[in-house]
């Protein structure tokens, strides 16, 4: 096997690993309104979106932005971190904190 073929094969493997990791991240950080999960009932979907917007408006602005980008805009934690100039760990902590606040708010 020539050096060219070895490098080509290794680059292919690296690309495959990157795609695989991206799929795993997307599966773990799934969007709230995935096209496959939306009910075809327009009224119910609209009511749900309004309810979610009301819940998000009760969060601090930074937390609301992070949750919106992660779940409504289908971005990964890494993408949000880069856009907001934060670390991925900071985005993860904000996400966990905001989900905890949302679960307390929604349960009342």
PDB file of C-alpha atoms in Angstrom:
ATOM      1  CA  UNK A   1       0.000   0.000   0.000  1.00  0.00           C
ATOM      2  CA  UNK A   2       1.392   3.376  -1.000  1.00  0.00           C
ATOM      3  CA  UNK A   3       1.793   6.312   1.387  1.00  0.00           C
ATOM      4  CA  UNK A   4      -0.956   8.175  -0.477  1.00  0.00           C
ATOM      5  CA  UNK A   5      -3.430   5.341   0.077  1.00  0.00           C
ATOM      6  CA  UNK A   6      -2.487   5.067   3.761  1.00  0.00           C
ATOM      7  CA  UNK A   7      -3.034   8.799   4.330  1.00  0.00           C
ATOM      8  CA  UNK A   8      -6.279   8.716   2.369  1.00  0.00           C
ATOM      9  CA  UNK A   9      -7.496   5.785   4.475  1.00  0.00           C
ATOM     10  CA  UNK A  10      -6.520   7.506   7.724  1.00  0.00           C
ATOM     11  CA  UNK A  11      -8.238  10.759   6.713  1.00  0.00           C
ATOM     12  CA  UNK A  12     -11.369   8.759   5.881  1.00  0.00           C
ATOM     13  CA  UNK A  13     -11.265   7.147   9.351  1.00  0.00           C
ATOM     14  CA  UNK A  14     -10.820  10.524  11.049  1.00  0.00           C
ATOM     15  CA  UNK A  15     -13.758  11.961   9.115  1.00  0.00           C
ATOM     16  CA  UNK A  16     -15.917   8.977  10.026  1.00  0.00           C
ATOM     17  CA  UNK A  17     -15.042   9.357  13.742  1.00  0.00           C
ATOM     18  CA  UNK A  18     -15.904  13.067  13.662  1.00  0.00           C
ATOM     19  CA  UNK A  19     -19.266  12.376  12.016  1.00  0.00           C
ATOM     20  CA  UNK A  20     -19.972   9.583  14.510  1.00  0.00           C
ATOM     21  CA  UNK A  21     -19.211  11.838  17.487  1.00  0.00           C
ATOM     22  CA  UNK A  22     -21.384  14.607  16.034  1.00  0.00           C
ATOM     23  CA  UNK A  23     -24.296  12.178  15.642  1.00  0.00           C
ATOM     24  CA  UNK A  24     -23.902  11.031  19.248  1.00  0.00           C
ATOM     25  CA  UNK A  25     -23.889  14.649  20.492  1.00  0.00           C
ATOM     26  CA  UNK A  26     -26.967  15.502  18.422  1.00  0.00           C
ATOM     27  CA  UNK A  27     -28.766  12.413  19.704  1.00  0.00           C
ATOM     28  CA  UNK A  28     -27.987  13.404  23.296  1.00  0.00           C
ATOM     29  CA  UNK A  29     -28.896  17.073  22.780  1.00  0.00           C
ATOM     30  CA  UNK A  30     -32.026  16.542  20.718  1.00  0.00           C
ATOM     31  CA  UNK A  31     -34.177  19.493  19.652  1.00  0.00           C
ATOM     32  CA  UNK A  32     -37.409  20.165  21.476  1.00  0.00           C
ATOM     33  CA  UNK A  33     -39.410  20.574  18.275  1.00  0.00           C
ATOM     34  CA  UNK A  34     -38.126  17.796  16.057  1.00  0.00           C
ATOM     35  CA  UNK A  35     -40.093  17.526  12.822  1.00  0.00           C
ATOM     36  CA  UNK A  36     -40.854  13.874  13.533  1.00  0.00           C
ATOM     37  CA  UNK A  37     -42.306  14.505  16.981  1.00  0.00           C
ATOM     38  CA  UNK A  38     -44.547  17.499  16.276  1.00  0.00           C
ATOM     39  CA  UNK A  39     -48.216  16.686  16.466  1.00  0.00           C
ATOM     40  CA  UNK A  40     -50.040  17.614  13.288  1.00  0.00           C
ATOM     41  CA  UNK A  41     -52.662  19.415  15.338  1.00  0.00           C
ATOM     42  CA  UNK A  42     -51.835  23.096  14.737  1.00  0.00           C
ATOM     43  CA  UNK A  43     -53.634  24.343  17.857  1.00  0.00           C
ATOM     44  CA  UNK A  44     -51.874  21.934  20.199  1.00  0.00           C
ATOM     45  CA  UNK A  45     -48.482  22.696  18.666  1.00  0.00           C
ATOM     46  CA  UNK A  46     -49.123  26.448  18.917  1.00  0.00           C
ATOM     47  CA  UNK A  47     -50.245  26.163  22.547  1.00  0.00           C
ATOM     48  CA  UNK A  48     -47.119  24.194  23.373  1.00  0.00           C
ATOM     49  CA  UNK A  49     -44.863  26.785  21.731  1.00  0.00           C
ATOM     50  CA  UNK A  50     -46.593  29.630  23.582  1.00  0.00           C
ATOM     51  CA  UNK A  51     -46.286  27.769  26.888  1.00  0.00           C
ATOM     52  CA  UNK A  52     -42.571  27.151  26.272  1.00  0.00           C
ATOM     53  CA  UNK A  53     -41.998  30.810  25.381  1.00  0.00           C
ATOM     54  CA  UNK A  54     -43.728  31.813  28.640  1.00  0.00           C
ATOM     55  CA  UNK A  55     -41.482  29.445  30.596  1.00  0.00           C
ATOM     56  CA  UNK A  56     -38.358  30.750  28.856  1.00  0.00           C
ATOM     57  CA  UNK A  57     -39.324  34.351  29.579  1.00  0.00           C
ATOM     58  CA  UNK A  58     -39.155  33.587  33.310  1.00  0.00           C
ATOM     59  CA  UNK A  59     -35.487  32.531  33.061  1.00  0.00           C
ATOM     60  CA  UNK A  60     -32.495  34.874  33.297  1.00  0.00           C
ATOM     61  CA  UNK A  61     -31.606  36.228  29.855  1.00  0.00           C
ATOM     62  CA  UNK A  62     -28.358  34.217  29.562  1.00  0.00           C
ATOM     63  CA  UNK A  63     -30.112  31.010  30.573  1.00  0.00           C
ATOM     64  CA  UNK A  64     -33.035  31.649  28.239  1.00  0.00           C
ATOM     65  CA  UNK A  65     -30.645  32.254  25.357  1.00  0.00           C
ATOM     66  CA  UNK A  66     -28.738  29.041  26.049  1.00  0.00           C
ATOM     67  CA  UNK A  67     -31.862  26.882  26.364  1.00  0.00           C
ATOM     68  CA  UNK A  68     -33.357  28.438  23.251  1.00  0.00           C
ATOM     69  CA  UNK A  69     -30.243  27.800  21.190  1.00  0.00           C
ATOM     70  CA  UNK A  70     -29.829  24.231  22.459  1.00  0.00           C
ATOM     71  CA  UNK A  71     -33.392  23.012  22.178  1.00  0.00           C
ATOM     72  CA  UNK A  72     -35.250  25.308  19.810  1.00  0.00           C
ATOM     73  CA  UNK A  73     -32.462  26.082  17.337  1.00  0.00           C
ATOM     74  CA  UNK A  74     -30.936  22.570  17.486  1.00  0.00           C
ATOM     75  CA  UNK A  75     -27.401  23.723  18.305  1.00  0.00           C
ATOM     76  CA  UNK A  76     -24.871  21.678  20.281  1.00  0.00           C
ATOM     77  CA  UNK A  77     -23.323  22.850  23.544  1.00  0.00           C
ATOM     78  CA  UNK A  78     -20.056  23.412  21.709  1.00  0.00           C
ATOM     79  CA  UNK A  79     -21.671  25.601  19.051  1.00  0.00           C
ATOM     80  CA  UNK A  80     -23.474  27.676  21.695  1.00  0.00           C
ATOM     81  CA  UNK A  81     -20.258  28.054  23.684  1.00  0.00           C
ATOM     82  CA  UNK A  82     -18.390  29.378  20.665  1.00  0.00           C
ATOM     83  CA  UNK A  83     -21.183  31.786  19.744  1.00  0.00           C
ATOM     84  CA  UNK A  84     -21.548  33.164  23.281  1.00  0.00           C
ATOM     85  CA  UNK A  85     -17.790  33.124  24.001  1.00  0.00           C
ATOM     86  CA  UNK A  86     -18.180  30.705  26.911  1.00  0.00           C
ATOM     87  CA  UNK A  87     -16.644  27.348  27.670  1.00  0.00           C
ATOM     88  CA  UNK A  88     -18.599  24.207  26.864  1.00  0.00           C
ATOM     89  CA  UNK A  89     -18.606  23.397  30.591  1.00  0.00           C
ATOM     90  CA  UNK A  90     -20.196  26.772  31.382  1.00  0.00           C
ATOM     91  CA  UNK A  91     -22.928  26.151  28.821  1.00  0.00           C
ATOM     92  CA  UNK A  92     -23.518  22.708  30.325  1.00  0.00           C
ATOM     93  CA  UNK A  93     -23.810  24.167  33.850  1.00  0.00           C
ATOM     94  CA  UNK A  94     -26.222  26.858  32.639  1.00  0.00           C
ATOM     95  CA  UNK A  95     -28.266  24.211  30.849  1.00  0.00           C
ATOM     96  CA  UNK A  96     -28.527  22.008  33.941  1.00  0.00           C
ATOM     97  CA  UNK A  97     -29.425  24.954  36.150  1.00  0.00           C
ATOM     98  CA  UNK A  98     -32.064  26.248  33.737  1.00  0.00           C
ATOM     99  CA  UNK A  99     -33.605  22.796  33.273  1.00  0.00           C
ATOM    100  CA  UNK A 100     -33.866  22.483  37.035  1.00  0.00           C
ATOM    101  CA  UNK A 101     -35.618  25.897  37.243  1.00  0.00           C
ATOM    102  CA  UNK A 102     -37.910  24.966  34.339  1.00  0.00           C
ATOM    103  CA  UNK A 103     -38.875  21.667  35.917  1.00  0.00           C
ATOM    104  CA  UNK A 104     -39.720  23.421  39.197  1.00  0.00           C
ATOM    105  CA  UNK A 105     -41.704  26.112  37.372  1.00  0.00           C
ATOM    106  CA  UNK A 106     -43.562  23.659  35.134  1.00  0.00           C
ATOM    107  CA  UNK A 107     -44.523  21.366  38.011  1.00  0.00           C
ATOM    108  CA  UNK A 108     -46.587  24.058  39.769  1.00  0.00           C
TER     109      UNK A 108
END
